[in-house]
């Protein structure tokens, strides 16, 4: 049996993730059948599940990858910039159209919820650190507890993703994001 290099395994894994992202975007979580995943990735079910175990692990790998990428943006520019990126580059986030299905799973499947939260923890940590940095630099309002501002930003992000996922109008959303930023910064802007 030939030995496959780590570089080749990484490349194959990335190809599967890219194809799966397209498949989930087009068909949703439930509609992303094994056959559709095979077609979208160009890989056999054996190859897909060798790397990810099952569809849920594949889906959560996408969530982890996106959360890590978003955490990098948050660390440099804040959570509002992540939303601006979603608005300006929807093709990078099209798989988030599954958000309504994710919400149902979070509500009805405790095991999925625990795993989802584990993968999203990196983003949550980045938001907390960014808020702490802004507070220390007096670039954030101080009349509202940081935990409330964090919840406010998470709530806006959830609504923002839902609006984008449902195909709602994006007209005026840049101004909405400006308002969110001004609200969090308060008098210090």
XYZ file of C-alpha atoms in Angstrom:
189
model
C 0.000 0.000 0.000
C 1.545 3.339 -1.017
C 2.366 5.838 1.689
C 0.648 9.188 1.232
C 2.544 12.267 2.386
C 1.158 14.617 5.020
C 1.078 17.344 2.369
C -1.091 15.179 0.117
C -3.423 14.257 2.999
C -3.781 17.941 3.889
C -4.513 18.802 0.256
C -7.179 16.087 0.007
C -8.735 17.176 3.290
C -8.890 20.784 2.064
C -10.480 19.689 -1.234
C -13.137 17.833 0.719
C -13.815 20.887 2.890
C -14.135 23.172 -0.146
C -16.501 20.779 -1.923
C -18.523 20.216 1.234
C -18.831 23.979 1.762
C -20.357 24.279 -1.733
C -22.642 21.313 -1.121
C -23.939 22.614 2.223
C -24.448 26.060 0.674
C -26.472 24.647 -2.195
C -28.440 21.910 -0.456
C -28.428 22.759 3.260
C -27.318 20.440 6.032
C -30.081 17.871 5.599
C -29.944 18.003 1.786
C -26.190 17.423 1.691
C -26.530 13.680 1.227
C -23.513 11.422 0.961
C -24.082 11.167 -2.797
C -24.152 14.956 -3.130
C -21.061 15.298 -0.970
C -19.286 12.773 -3.192
C -20.284 14.717 -6.321
C -19.348 18.083 -4.855
C -16.001 16.993 -3.456
C -15.030 14.619 -6.247
C -14.110 12.079 -3.563
C -15.591 8.750 -2.573
C -17.589 8.346 0.614
C -14.680 6.288 1.946
C -12.258 9.159 1.384
C -14.643 11.722 2.870
C -15.368 9.704 5.973
C -11.758 8.595 6.357
C -10.881 12.249 6.963
C -13.994 13.339 8.885
C -15.779 10.273 10.267
C -19.299 11.396 9.372
C -21.316 14.275 7.931
C -21.656 16.036 11.276
C -17.878 16.020 11.824
C -17.383 17.360 8.299
C -19.894 20.129 8.946
C -18.305 20.974 12.290
C -14.870 21.085 10.657
C -16.227 23.832 8.394
C -17.609 25.622 11.443
C -14.245 25.355 13.206
C -12.379 26.609 10.122
C -14.709 29.599 9.761
C -14.633 30.373 13.483
C -10.823 30.400 13.439
C -10.751 32.678 10.379
C -13.310 34.984 11.961
C -11.388 35.031 15.245
C -8.325 36.314 13.364
C -10.384 39.166 11.909
C -11.927 39.902 15.312
C -8.494 40.084 16.934
C -7.312 42.683 14.408
C -10.465 44.610 13.542
C -13.432 43.479 15.633
C -16.626 41.474 15.132
C -18.286 44.180 13.060
C -15.532 43.696 10.482
C -16.465 40.015 10.252
C -20.000 41.106 9.387
C -18.638 43.597 6.839
C -16.650 40.757 5.278
C -19.824 38.663 5.077
C -21.561 41.534 3.337
C -18.713 42.286 0.929
C -17.660 38.684 0.224
C -20.818 36.546 0.501
C -19.198 33.732 -1.496
C -16.888 33.040 1.456
C -19.858 32.550 3.764
C -22.507 31.015 1.508
C -22.546 27.800 3.514
C -23.986 29.822 6.414
C -27.310 29.546 4.594
C -27.530 26.411 6.748
C -27.911 28.673 9.799
C -31.620 27.998 10.185
C -30.928 24.256 10.240
C -28.097 24.824 12.705
C -30.470 26.743 14.978
C -32.915 23.831 14.937
C -30.122 21.347 15.738
C -28.852 23.568 18.547
C -32.324 23.593 20.032
C -33.107 19.888 19.585
C -29.804 17.982 19.712
C -27.799 18.478 22.927
C -24.785 16.539 21.613
C -24.619 18.669 18.452
C -25.056 21.810 20.538
C -22.115 20.899 22.782
C -19.886 20.142 19.808
C -20.959 23.336 17.985
C -20.233 25.477 21.032
C -16.834 23.849 21.411
C -15.927 24.793 17.836
C -17.283 28.318 18.216
C -15.375 28.946 21.466
C -12.370 30.312 19.563
C -14.526 33.084 18.101
C -16.164 33.817 21.444
C -12.746 34.099 23.092
C -11.516 36.466 20.365
C -14.551 38.728 20.821
C -14.003 38.825 24.592
C -10.318 39.665 24.168
C -11.088 42.372 21.607
C -13.641 43.974 23.921
C -11.145 43.871 26.808
C -8.468 45.493 24.635
C -10.849 48.224 23.502
C -11.960 48.849 27.078
C -8.347 49.115 28.247
C -7.621 51.598 25.443
C -10.790 53.611 26.237
C -12.226 52.831 22.774
C -15.440 51.385 24.107
C -18.337 52.687 26.128
C -17.970 52.114 29.842
C -21.566 52.721 30.947
C -22.651 49.228 29.879
C -21.131 46.005 31.233
C -18.805 44.242 28.805
C -20.928 41.092 29.002
C -23.939 43.063 27.743
C -21.927 44.476 24.836
C -20.723 40.963 24.018
C -24.300 39.655 24.005
C -25.384 42.649 21.904
C -22.713 41.887 19.286
C -23.583 38.169 19.238
C -27.273 38.996 18.818
C -26.573 41.391 15.963
C -24.323 38.795 14.310
C -27.011 36.090 14.571
C -29.609 38.391 13.053
C -27.166 39.517 10.386
C -26.381 35.922 9.371
C -30.082 35.025 9.354
C -30.864 38.005 7.115
C -28.100 37.061 4.683
C -29.025 33.361 4.786
C -32.676 34.081 4.052
C -31.796 36.216 1.041
C -33.009 39.440 2.629
C -32.065 42.817 1.233
C -28.562 43.967 2.066
C -29.346 47.555 1.186
C -28.364 49.828 4.035
C -26.528 47.142 6.010
C -23.223 49.052 5.890
C -24.995 51.884 7.742
C -26.433 49.378 10.211
C -22.923 48.090 10.891
C -21.702 51.673 11.340
C -24.471 52.122 13.916
C -23.469 48.910 15.722
C -19.870 50.089 15.899
C -20.898 53.541 17.158
C -23.179 51.923 19.745
C -20.394 49.752 21.152
C -17.891 52.572 21.147
C -20.310 55.093 22.623
C -18.791 58.471 23.479
C -15.234 57.268 22.823
C -15.537 57.021 19.034
